[in-house]
CSV table of C-alpha atoms in Angstrom, one decimal:
chain,number,residue,atom,x,y,z
A,18,UNK,CA,53.4,24.7,14.7
A,19,UNK,CA,56.7,23.2,13.6
A,20,UNK,CA,55.9,19.6,12.5
A,21,UNK,CA,59.5,18.5,13.0
A,22,UNK,CA,59.9,20.0,16.5
A,23,UNK,CA,59.0,16.8,18.4
A,24,UNK,CA,60.3,14.2,16.0
A,25,UNK,CA,62.5,11.4,17.6
A,26,UNK,CA,66.2,12.0,17.5
A,27,UNK,CA,69.4,10.9,19.1
A,28,UNK,CA,69.5,14.2,21.0
A,29,UNK,CA,67.8,12.7,24.1
A,30,UNK,CA,65.1,15.4,23.9
A,31,UNK,CA,63.0,13.5,26.4
A,32,UNK,CA,64.3,13.0,29.9
A,33,UNK,CA,62.6,9.6,30.2
A,34,UNK,CA,61.9,6.5,28.1
A,35,UNK,CA,58.7,6.5,26.2
A,36,UNK,CA,56.6,4.2,23.9
A,37,UNK,CA,56.4,5.1,20.1
A,38,UNK,CA,53.3,7.2,20.9
A,39,UNK,CA,55.2,9.2,23.6
A,40,UNK,CA,53.7,7.5,26.6
A,41,UNK,CA,56.2,7.5,29.6
A,42,UNK,CA,57.7,4.1,30.4
A,43,UNK,CA,58.4,3.6,34.1
A,44,UNK,CA,59.9,0.1,33.9
A,45,UNK,CA,61.8,-0.9,30.7
A,46,UNK,CA,63.4,-3.9,32.3
A,47,UNK,CA,60.5,-6.3,33.3
A,48,UNK,CA,57.6,-7.6,31.4
A,49,UNK,CA,54.0,-7.5,32.8
A,50,UNK,CA,53.3,-10.8,34.5
A,51,UNK,CA,50.7,-12.4,36.7
A,52,UNK,CA,52.6,-12.3,40.0
A,53,UNK,CA,56.4,-12.1,40.0
A,54,UNK,CA,56.9,-15.2,37.8
A,55,UNK,CA,53.6,-15.9,36.2
A,56,UNK,CA,52.8,-15.8,32.5
A,57,UNK,CA,53.1,-12.6,30.5
A,58,UNK,CA,50.0,-10.6,29.7
A,59,UNK,CA,49.1,-9.8,26.1
A,60,UNK,CA,48.0,-6.4,27.4
A,61,UNK,CA,51.7,-5.5,27.9
A,62,UNK,CA,51.6,-3.1,25.0
A,63,UNK,CA,55.1,-1.7,25.6
A,64,UNK,CA,56.6,-5.2,25.4
A,65,UNK,CA,54.6,-6.1,22.3
A,66,UNK,CA,55.5,-2.8,20.6
A,67,UNK,CA,59.2,-3.1,21.5
A,68,UNK,CA,59.4,-6.7,20.1
A,69,UNK,CA,57.3,-5.9,17.1
A,70,UNK,CA,59.6,-3.0,16.2
A,71,UNK,CA,62.7,-5.1,16.8
A,72,UNK,CA,61.4,-8.0,14.7
A,73,UNK,CA,61.1,-5.7,11.7
A,74,UNK,CA,64.6,-4.2,11.8
A,75,UNK,CA,66.0,-6.3,8.9
A,76,UNK,CA,64.6,-7.0,5.4
A,77,UNK,CA,64.8,-9.8,4.4
A,78,UNK,CA,67.8,-11.3,6.2
A,79,UNK,CA,67.2,-12.6,9.7
A,80,UNK,CA,67.9,-10.1,12.4
A,81,UNK,CA,69.8,-12.9,14.3
A,82,UNK,CA,70.8,-16.4,13.1
A,83,UNK,CA,71.3,-15.0,9.5
A,84,UNK,CA,74.2,-17.4,8.8
A,85,UNK,CA,73.1,-21.0,8.8
A,86,UNK,CA,73.2,-24.5,7.3
A,87,UNK,CA,70.4,-27.0,7.2
A,88,UNK,CA,70.0,-30.8,6.8
A,89,UNK,CA,67.3,-33.4,6.9
A,90,UNK,CA,66.9,-36.7,8.6
A,91,UNK,CA,64.8,-38.5,11.2
A,92,UNK,CA,64.2,-38.7,14.9
A,93,UNK,CA,63.8,-42.2,16.5
A,94,UNK,CA,62.4,-42.8,20.0
A,95,UNK,CA,64.7,-45.2,21.9
A,96,UNK,CA,63.3,-45.0,25.4
A,97,UNK,CA,59.7,-45.1,26.6
A,98,UNK,CA,58.6,-41.8,28.2
A,99,UNK,CA,54.9,-42.2,27.6
A,100,UNK,CA,54.4,-41.9,31.4
A,101,UNK,CA,55.6,-38.3,31.1
A,102,UNK,CA,53.9,-37.1,27.9
A,103,UNK,CA,51.0,-38.0,25.6
A,104,UNK,CA,52.9,-36.6,22.5
A,105,UNK,CA,52.2,-38.9,19.6
A,106,UNK,CA,55.7,-38.8,18.2
A,107,UNK,CA,57.1,-39.9,21.6
A,108,UNK,CA,54.5,-42.7,22.0
A,109,UNK,CA,56.9,-45.7,21.9
A,110,UNK,CA,60.4,-46.9,21.2
A,111,UNK,CA,61.0,-47.4,17.5
A,112,UNK,CA,58.7,-44.6,16.3
A,113,UNK,CA,60.4,-42.4,13.7
A,114,UNK,CA,59.6,-38.9,12.7
A,115,UNK,CA,61.1,-36.9,9.8
A,116,UNK,CA,62.9,-33.8,10.8
A,117,UNK,CA,64.8,-30.8,9.3
A,118,UNK,CA,67.4,-29.0,11.3
A,119,UNK,CA,69.1,-25.6,11.0
A,120,UNK,CA,72.4,-24.7,12.6
A,121,UNK,CA,73.5,-21.1,12.7
A,122,UNK,CA,75.7,-18.4,14.1
A,123,UNK,CA,73.8,-15.7,15.9
A,124,UNK,CA,75.0,-12.2,15.7
A,125,UNK,CA,76.8,-11.6,12.4
A,126,UNK,CA,75.6,-11.3,8.8
A,127,UNK,CA,74.7,-14.0,6.3
A,128,UNK,CA,78.2,-14.0,4.7
A,129,UNK,CA,80.2,-13.8,8.0
A,130,UNK,CA,82.8,-16.5,8.9
A,131,UNK,CA,81.7,-19.5,10.8
A,132,UNK,CA,84.7,-19.3,13.0
A,133,UNK,CA,83.6,-16.3,15.0
A,134,UNK,CA,83.1,-16.6,18.8
A,135,UNK,CA,79.3,-16.6,19.0
A,136,UNK,CA,76.5,-18.9,20.3
A,137,UNK,CA,75.3,-21.4,17.7
A,138,UNK,CA,71.6,-21.9,16.9
A,139,UNK,CA,70.4,-25.5,17.1
A,140,UNK,CA,66.8,-25.6,15.8
A,141,UNK,CA,64.9,-28.8,15.0
A,142,UNK,CA,61.5,-29.1,13.2
A,143,UNK,CA,59.7,-32.4,13.8
A,144,UNK,CA,57.1,-33.2,11.2
A,145,UNK,CA,54.8,-35.2,13.4
A,146,UNK,CA,51.4,-36.8,12.8
A,147,UNK,CA,49.9,-34.2,15.1
A,148,UNK,CA,51.5,-31.2,13.3
A,149,UNK,CA,54.9,-29.7,13.6
A,150,UNK,CA,57.0,-29.3,16.8
A,151,UNK,CA,59.8,-26.7,16.7
A,152,UNK,CA,62.5,-27.2,19.3
A,153,UNK,CA,64.4,-24.0,18.9
A,154,UNK,CA,67.6,-23.7,20.9
A,155,UNK,CA,71.3,-23.1,21.0
A,156,UNK,CA,74.5,-25.0,21.7
A,157,UNK,CA,74.7,-23.6,25.2
A,158,UNK,CA,72.1,-24.6,27.9
A,159,UNK,CA,71.7,-21.1,29.3
A,160,UNK,CA,71.1,-17.6,28.0
A,161,UNK,CA,72.3,-14.0,28.6
A,162,UNK,CA,69.1,-12.6,30.0
A,163,UNK,CA,66.0,-14.0,31.7
A,164,UNK,CA,63.3,-11.5,30.5
A,165,UNK,CA,62.4,-10.9,26.9
A,166,UNK,CA,61.9,-7.2,27.6
A,167,UNK,CA,65.7,-7.0,27.3
A,168,UNK,CA,66.1,-9.0,24.1
A,169,UNK,CA,66.2,-6.1,21.6
A,170,UNK,CA,68.6,-4.2,23.9
A,171,UNK,CA,70.8,-7.3,24.2
A,172,UNK,CA,71.0,-7.9,20.5
A,173,UNK,CA,71.7,-4.2,19.8
A,174,UNK,CA,74.6,-4.4,22.3
A,175,UNK,CA,76.0,-7.5,20.7
A,176,UNK,CA,75.6,-6.3,17.1
A,177,UNK,CA,78.1,-4.0,15.4
A,178,UNK,CA,78.1,-0.3,16.5
A,179,UNK,CA,75.4,1.4,14.4
A,180,UNK,CA,77.8,4.2,13.6
A,181,UNK,CA,80.9,2.2,12.5
A,182,UNK,CA,79.3,-1.2,11.9
A,183,UNK,CA,82.1,-2.8,14.0
A,184,UNK,CA,81.3,-5.1,17.0
A,185,UNK,CA,83.0,-3.6,20.0
A,186,UNK,CA,83.6,-5.0,23.5
A,187,UNK,CA,82.9,-1.8,25.3
A,188,UNK,CA,79.3,-1.8,24.1
A,189,UNK,CA,78.8,-5.5,25.2
A,190,UNK,CA,80.4,-5.0,28.6
A,191,UNK,CA,78.5,-1.8,29.2
A,192,UNK,CA,75.2,-3.4,28.6
A,193,UNK,CA,75.8,-6.7,30.5
A,194,UNK,CA,77.3,-4.8,33.4
A,195,UNK,CA,73.7,-4.0,34.2
A,196,UNK,CA,72.7,-7.7,34.0
A,197,UNK,CA,74.8,-9.9,36.3
A,198,UNK,CA,72.6,-12.9,35.4
A,199,UNK,CA,74.6,-12.9,32.1
A,200,UNK,CA,77.7,-14.1,33.9
A,201,UNK,CA,76.8,-17.8,33.5
A,202,UNK,CA,76.4,-17.4,29.8
A,203,UNK,CA,79.8,-15.8,29.5
A,204,UNK,CA,81.4,-18.8,31.2
A,205,UNK,CA,80.2,-20.8,28.1
A,206,UNK,CA,80.8,-18.1,25.4
A,207,UNK,CA,84.3,-17.2,26.7
A,208,UNK,CA,85.2,-20.9,27.3
A,209,UNK,CA,86.9,-23.1,24.6
A,210,UNK,CA,83.4,-24.2,23.4
A,211,UNK,CA,82.7,-20.6,22.3
A,212,UNK,CA,84.0,-21.6,18.8
A,213,UNK,CA,82.8,-25.1,17.9
A,214,UNK,CA,85.0,-27.1,15.5
A,215,UNK,CA,81.9,-27.4,13.2
A,216,UNK,CA,78.2,-28.1,13.5
A,217,UNK,CA,78.6,-31.9,13.9
A,218,UNK,CA,80.8,-31.6,17.0
A,219,UNK,CA,78.6,-29.5,19.3
A,220,UNK,CA,75.8,-30.0,21.9
A,221,UNK,CA,72.3,-28.6,21.4
A,222,UNK,CA,69.9,-27.4,24.0
A,223,UNK,CA,66.3,-26.4,24.1
A,224,UNK,CA,67.5,-23.7,26.6
A,225,UNK,CA,64.0,-22.8,27.8
A,226,UNK,CA,61.9,-24.8,30.2
A,227,UNK,CA,58.9,-26.5,28.6
A,228,UNK,CA,56.2,-28.7,30.1
A,229,UNK,CA,55.4,-32.3,29.4
A,230,UNK,CA,51.9,-33.5,30.1
A,231,UNK,CA,50.8,-37.1,30.2
A,232,UNK,CA,47.3,-38.5,29.4
A,233,UNK,CA,46.2,-38.2,33.0
A,234,UNK,CA,47.0,-34.5,32.9
A,235,UNK,CA,50.1,-34.7,35.2
A,236,UNK,CA,52.6,-32.0,34.2
A,237,UNK,CA,56.4,-32.0,34.5
A,238,UNK,CA,58.8,-29.2,33.7
A,239,UNK,CA,61.3,-30.4,31.1
A,240,UNK,CA,64.6,-29.3,29.5
A,241,UNK,CA,65.8,-30.9,26.3
A,242,UNK,CA,69.5,-31.7,25.6
A,243,UNK,CA,71.2,-32.9,22.4
A,244,UNK,CA,74.5,-34.8,22.7
A,245,UNK,CA,76.6,-35.6,19.5
A,246,UNK,CA,77.7,-39.2,19.3
A,247,UNK,CA,81.0,-38.0,17.8
A,248,UNK,CA,81.8,-35.8,20.8
A,249,UNK,CA,82.2,-32.1,21.4
A,250,UNK,CA,85.2,-30.4,19.7
A,251,UNK,CA,86.2,-26.8,19.6
A,252,UNK,CA,88.6,-24.5,17.8
A,253,UNK,CA,91.1,-22.5,19.8
A,254,UNK,CA,92.0,-19.0,18.6
A,255,UNK,CA,95.0,-20.1,16.4
A,256,UNK,CA,92.9,-22.9,14.9
A,257,UNK,CA,90.0,-20.7,14.2
A,258,UNK,CA,92.2,-18.1,12.4
A,259,UNK,CA,93.7,-20.9,10.3
A,260,UNK,CA,90.4,-22.5,9.4
A,261,UNK,CA,88.5,-19.2,8.9
A,262,UNK,CA,91.3,-17.7,6.8
A,263,UNK,CA,90.9,-20.3,4.1
A,264,UNK,CA,87.1,-21.0,4.2
A,265,UNK,CA,84.4,-18.8,5.6
A,266,UNK,CA,81.9,-21.6,5.2
A,267,UNK,CA,83.9,-24.5,6.8
A,268,UNK,CA,81.1,-25.7,9.1
A,269,UNK,CA,78.5,-25.6,6.3
A,270,UNK,CA,80.8,-27.5,4.0
A,271,UNK,CA,81.7,-30.0,6.7
A,272,UNK,CA,78.0,-30.8,7.3
A,273,UNK,CA,77.2,-31.1,3.6
A,274,UNK,CA,80.3,-33.2,2.8
A,275,UNK,CA,79.8,-35.5,5.7
A,276,UNK,CA,76.2,-36.3,4.8
A,277,UNK,CA,77.2,-36.7,1.1
A,278,UNK,CA,79.9,-39.2,2.0
A,279,UNK,CA,77.4,-41.3,4.1
A,280,UNK,CA,79.0,-40.2,7.4
A,281,UNK,CA,75.7,-39.3,8.9
A,282,UNK,CA,75.8,-37.0,12.0
A,283,UNK,CA,73.9,-38.3,15.0
A,284,UNK,CA,72.8,-36.8,18.3
A,285,UNK,CA,71.2,-38.5,21.3
A,286,UNK,CA,68.2,-36.6,22.9
A,287,UNK,CA,68.1,-36.4,26.7
A,288,UNK,CA,65.6,-34.7,29.0
A,289,UNK,CA,65.7,-33.4,32.6
A,290,UNK,CA,62.4,-33.1,34.5
A,291,UNK,CA,61.1,-31.4,37.6
A,292,UNK,CA,57.7,-32.0,39.3
A,293,UNK,CA,56.3,-28.4,39.6
A,294,UNK,CA,55.2,-29.4,43.1
A,295,UNK,CA,58.9,-29.5,44.0
A,296,UNK,CA,60.2,-26.5,42.2
A,297,UNK,CA,60.6,-24.4,45.4
A,298,UNK,CA,63.2,-26.7,46.9
A,299,UNK,CA,66.1,-25.4,44.7
A,300,UNK,CA,68.3,-22.4,45.4
A,301,UNK,CA,67.5,-21.0,42.0
A,302,UNK,CA,64.3,-20.6,40.0
A,303,UNK,CA,63.9,-23.6,37.6
A,304,UNK,CA,62.2,-21.3,35.1
A,305,UNK,CA,65.2,-18.9,35.0
A,306,UNK,CA,66.8,-19.4,31.6
A,307,UNK,CA,70.2,-18.2,33.0
A,308,UNK,CA,70.5,-21.4,35.1
A,309,UNK,CA,71.2,-25.0,34.4
A,310,UNK,CA,69.6,-27.9,36.3
A,311,UNK,CA,72.3,-29.8,38.2
A,312,UNK,CA,72.6,-33.2,36.7
A,313,UNK,CA,73.6,-34.9,40.0
A,314,UNK,CA,70.2,-34.0,41.3
A,315,UNK,CA,68.2,-34.1,38.1
A,316,UNK,CA,69.9,-36.7,35.9
A,317,UNK,CA,69.7,-36.8,32.1
A,318,UNK,CA,67.1,-39.3,30.9
A,319,UNK,CA,67.6,-40.8,27.4
A,320,UNK,CA,64.7,-40.3,24.9
A,321,UNK,CA,65.9,-41.0,21.4
A,322,UNK,CA,68.3,-40.3,18.6
A,323,UNK,CA,68.5,-37.9,15.6
A,324,UNK,CA,70.2,-38.9,12.4
A,325,UNK,CA,70.9,-36.4,9.6
A,326,UNK,CA,71.0,-38.5,6.4
A,327,UNK,CA,70.0,-36.1,3.6
A,328,UNK,CA,71.3,-32.8,2.4
A,329,UNK,CA,68.8,-30.1,1.6
A,330,UNK,CA,67.8,-29.8,-2.1
A,331,UNK,CA,67.8,-26.0,-2.3
A,332,UNK,CA,69.5,-23.6,0.0
A,333,UNK,CA,67.0,-20.8,-0.4
A,334,UNK,CA,63.9,-23.0,-0.1
A,335,UNK,CA,65.1,-25.1,2.8
A,336,UNK,CA,67.4,-22.7,4.7
A,337,UNK,CA,66.6,-19.1,4.0
A,338,UNK,CA,62.8,-19.8,3.9
A,339,UNK,CA,63.0,-22.4,6.7
A,340,UNK,CA,61.3,-20.7,9.7
A,341,UNK,CA,61.1,-21.8,13.4
A,342,UNK,CA,59.0,-20.7,16.3
A,343,UNK,CA,59.0,-22.0,19.9
A,344,UNK,CA,55.2,-21.5,20.0
A,345,UNK,CA,54.8,-24.4,17.5
A,346,UNK,CA,54.2,-27.4,19.8
A,347,UNK,CA,52.1,-30.6,19.8
A,348,UNK,CA,49.7,-32.1,22.3
A,349,UNK,CA,51.7,-33.5,25.2
A,350,UNK,CA,54.2,-30.6,25.1
A,351,UNK,CA,53.4,-27.1,26.5
A,352,UNK,CA,55.1,-23.9,27.5
A,353,UNK,CA,56.2,-22.9,31.0
A,354,UNK,CA,56.1,-19.4,32.6
A,355,UNK,CA,59.8,-19.0,31.7
A,356,UNK,CA,59.7,-15.2,30.9
A,357,UNK,CA,62.1,-15.5,27.9
A,358,UNK,CA,60.0,-18.4,26.4
A,359,UNK,CA,56.8,-16.4,26.9
A,360,UNK,CA,58.2,-13.6,24.7
A,361,UNK,CA,59.7,-15.9,22.2
A,362,UNK,CA,56.2,-17.4,21.7
A,363,UNK,CA,55.1,-14.1,20.2
A,364,UNK,CA,58.4,-12.7,18.7
A,365,UNK,CA,59.5,-15.6,16.5
A,366,UNK,CA,56.2,-16.0,14.6
A,367,UNK,CA,55.9,-12.3,14.3
A,368,UNK,CA,59.4,-11.9,12.8
A,369,UNK,CA,58.7,-14.7,10.3
A,370,UNK,CA,55.4,-13.1,9.2
A,371,UNK,CA,57.4,-9.9,8.6
A,372,UNK,CA,60.3,-11.6,6.8
A,373,UNK,CA,58.5,-14.3,4.8
A,374,UNK,CA,54.9,-13.1,4.9
A,375,UNK,CA,51.7,-14.0,6.8
A,376,UNK,CA,51.4,-17.3,5.0
A,377,UNK,CA,55.0,-18.5,5.7
A,378,UNK,CA,53.7,-21.8,7.1
A,379,UNK,CA,52.4,-22.7,3.6
A,380,UNK,CA,56.0,-22.9,2.3
A,381,UNK,CA,57.0,-26.6,1.9
A,382,UNK,CA,59.8,-26.5,4.4
A,383,UNK,CA,57.5,-25.1,7.1
A,384,UNK,CA,54.2,-26.7,6.2
A,385,UNK,CA,53.0,-29.7,8.3
A,386,UNK,CA,53.2,-33.1,6.6
A,387,UNK,CA,49.9,-34.3,8.2
A,388,UNK,CA,46.4,-33.3,7.1
A,389,UNK,CA,45.5,-29.9,8.3
A,390,UNK,CA,42.5,-27.6,8.0
A,391,UNK,CA,41.6,-24.0,9.1
A,392,UNK,CA,39.9,-20.9,7.7
A,393,UNK,CA,42.9,-18.6,7.4
A,394,UNK,CA,42.1,-16.8,4.3
A,395,UNK,CA,43.9,-15.0,1.5
A,396,UNK,CA,46.7,-12.5,2.4
A,397,UNK,CA,50.1,-12.0,0.8
A,398,UNK,CA,51.6,-15.0,-1.0
A,399,UNK,CA,48.7,-17.4,-0.2
A,400,UNK,CA,49.0,-20.3,-2.6
A,401,UNK,CA,46.7,-22.7,-0.9
A,402,UNK,CA,44.1,-24.3,-3.3
A,403,UNK,CA,40.7,-23.7,-1.7
A,404,UNK,CA,37.9,-25.1,-3.8
A,405,UNK,CA,35.3,-24.4,-1.2
A,406,UNK,CA,32.4,-22.1,-0.3
A,407,UNK,CA,32.4,-22.4,3.5
A,408,UNK,CA,35.4,-20.6,5.1
A,409,UNK,CA,33.9,-20.2,8.5
A,410,UNK,CA,33.3,-22.3,11.6
A,411,UNK,CA,31.0,-23.9,12.6
A,412,UNK,CA,28.9,-24.8,9.7
A,413,UNK,CA,26.3,-27.5,9.0
A,414,UNK,CA,27.7,-27.7,5.4
A,415,UNK,CA,31.3,-28.4,6.6
A,416,UNK,CA,31.9,-31.7,8.5
A,417,UNK,CA,35.1,-30.4,10.2
A,418,UNK,CA,34.8,-30.5,14.0
A,419,UNK,CA,36.9,-29.8,17.1
A,420,UNK,CA,39.7,-32.2,17.8
A,421,UNK,CA,39.6,-34.5,20.8
A,422,UNK,CA,40.5,-32.5,23.9
A,423,UNK,CA,44.0,-33.0,25.2
A,424,UNK,CA,45.5,-31.9,28.6
A,425,UNK,CA,47.4,-28.7,29.2
A,426,UNK,CA,49.1,-27.8,32.5
A,427,UNK,CA,46.5,-27.5,35.3
A,428,UNK,CA,48.3,-24.9,37.4
A,429,UNK,CA,46.1,-21.9,38.4
A,430,UNK,CA,47.4,-18.4,37.6
A,431,UNK,CA,47.0,-15.8,40.3
A,432,UNK,CA,48.7,-12.6,41.3
A,433,UNK,CA,48.9,-8.9,40.8
A,434,UNK,CA,50.0,-7.3,37.6
A,435,UNK,CA,53.7,-6.7,38.2
A,436,UNK,CA,56.9,-5.7,36.4
A,437,UNK,CA,59.5,-7.2,38.7
A,438,UNK,CA,62.6,-9.4,38.8
A,439,UNK,CA,62.2,-12.9,40.0
A,440,UNK,CA,62.9,-13.6,43.7
A,441,UNK,CA,65.7,-16.2,43.4
A,442,UNK,CA,68.3,-14.5,41.2
A,443,UNK,CA,71.4,-16.4,42.6
A,444,UNK,CA,73.5,-15.0,39.8
A,445,UNK,CA,77.0,-16.0,40.9
A,446,UNK,CA,76.9,-19.6,42.2
A,447,UNK,CA,76.6,-21.5,38.9
A,448,UNK,CA,79.2,-19.4,37.0
A,449,UNK,CA,81.7,-20.0,39.8
A,450,UNK,CA,81.0,-23.8,39.8
A,451,UNK,CA,81.5,-23.9,36.1
A,452,UNK,CA,84.8,-22.0,36.2
A,453,UNK,CA,86.1,-24.3,38.9
A,454,UNK,CA,85.1,-27.4,36.8
A,455,UNK,CA,87.6,-26.3,34.1
A,456,UNK,CA,91.2,-27.7,34.2
A,457,UNK,CA,94.0,-25.1,34.9
A,458,UNK,CA,94.9,-24.6,31.2
A,459,UNK,CA,91.3,-24.1,30.2
A,460,UNK,CA,90.9,-21.6,33.1
A,461,UNK,CA,93.9,-19.7,31.9
A,462,UNK,CA,92.5,-19.4,28.4
A,463,UNK,CA,89.2,-18.2,29.8
A,464,UNK,CA,90.9,-15.6,32.0
A,465,UNK,CA,92.8,-14.3,28.9
A,466,UNK,CA,89.6,-13.8,27.0
A,467,UNK,CA,87.9,-12.0,29.8
A,468,UNK,CA,91.0,-9.7,30.3
A,469,UNK,CA,91.2,-9.1,26.6
A,470,UNK,CA,87.6,-7.9,26.5
A,471,UNK,CA,88.0,-5.7,29.6
A,472,UNK,CA,91.1,-4.2,28.0
A,473,UNK,CA,89.1,-2.4,25.4
A,474,UNK,CA,90.2,1.2,25.8
A,475,UNK,CA,86.6,2.5,25.9
A,476,UNK,CA,85.7,0.3,28.8
A,477,UNK,CA,85.6,2.7,31.7
A,478,UNK,CA,87.1,2.2,35.1
A,479,UNK,CA,83.6,1.9,36.6
A,480,UNK,CA,82.6,-0.8,34.2
A,481,UNK,CA,85.9,-2.7,34.6
A,482,UNK,CA,85.4,-2.6,38.4
A,483,UNK,CA,81.8,-3.9,38.1
A,484,UNK,CA,83.0,-6.9,36.1
A,485,UNK,CA,85.8,-7.6,38.5
A,486,UNK,CA,83.2,-7.5,41.3
A,487,UNK,CA,80.9,-9.9,39.4
A,488,UNK,CA,83.7,-12.4,38.7
A,489,UNK,CA,84.9,-12.2,42.3
A,490,UNK,CA,81.5,-13.0,43.6
A,491,UNK,CA,81.5,-16.0,41.3
A,492,UNK,CA,85.0,-17.1,42.3
A,493,UNK,CA,87.3,-15.0,44.5
A,494,UNK,CA,90.5,-16.3,43.0
A,495,UNK,CA,89.1,-15.6,39.5
A,496,UNK,CA,88.3,-12.0,40.4
A,497,UNK,CA,91.8,-11.6,41.9
A,498,UNK,CA,93.5,-13.0,38.8
A,499,UNK,CA,91.5,-10.7,36.4
A,500,UNK,CA,92.2,-7.7,38.6
A,501,UNK,CA,95.9,-8.5,38.8
A,502,UNK,CA,96.2,-8.7,35.0
A,503,UNK,CA,94.4,-5.4,34.6
A,504,UNK,CA,96.3,-3.7,37.4
A,505,UNK,CA,93.1,-3.0,39.3
A,506,UNK,CA,92.5,-3.6,43.0
A,507,UNK,CA,89.6,-6.1,43.4
A,508,UNK,CA,86.7,-4.9,45.5
A,509,UNK,CA,83.3,-6.6,46.1
């Protein structure tokens, strides 16, 4: 038998998709959930295998968010929200919590210019008295896809061509032509704010829906929003070329120099909340990460302020080795059934264990600042001093005990195992609303960027027509203008 006969290749020698072990995959688009929108099951081996392979694609640079800058400071509560959460660090106005933050670009390598059109990472680590809380988000409030099953494919499409190592529009437009839910994200990415002036002048968002729980056990869905006190500023194409041509690290330098000069960047933290009992009254799924929650119905509620008043002491120790994970929460904050969040819970910690090792949470930048105790034992790079003989639980020789019980969301999970798309997609309403909210000059710049992308010579007639159809469904006049510039007849 030829041992190489059935080895994987790019020759498409299987007519269908398979797992690494060769098992046929009948649905490579949806993760396995309890009901159509329930939590994801750990038994979804295909999802776990797909993400685990993806998480290990780079050594040791981050697969995404490789280019970043960090700073330290504090978070101070300014408004009482103890009726919504029993989180200790949010217990009362005036409470301060030390934090470290990492800003980043997403797609390109560690040495890439900070002027490229790209989402920006906005990750905050709170060192609370009850352990760390990682609020890991972006500068946009929505995302390209709603199911983490598509995350590796999405990043592959956005990354440079594996043959030429050049990022190409035809690959991006091809992939996202299969995912009309991405339209909303593109109204942010191809807008003026697609290239922030620097890290100080951009919004931040938790992106995913989390849950707040109060002492009585009442749960509310929550979205987190950071607003810079110095306002949002962007670089238009000519400005980005000018700035990036002279300094590939302009945003990193701006952050460092501002803090060194005592011009401390500050953001206000706001939340939006939804009572889970009322989630069905909207024309979209509140747990759909491609949607925003309308502020006229669900107003922003002020919570506190974040001040960055100290530069990091060592770039490698406090930026390259700084690691975030949306699974790291504190009592009073919990996850939701947001499908993207459910996969991030696994994937982020998994990739950090690969990149930094299984004991990455012992590194000073990642370690909690409160007392902590567990029986995690040995492993690569374990430098915990353990002068003890009992490394199991429970034991009558060790006084450590369970913590006091704290509430988690009370909702009951029920439903069939399913790989399905959510019921309320509503992919076109919010992108259309966002486009119409722009002034005419901003609309024109947006249209030019869309047309430029669709003018890639390798974008086929079929793909171009699909995108014109999508933009027409978002806003009829927008679709007509794009079609006209491309000399294509619009059709829905």
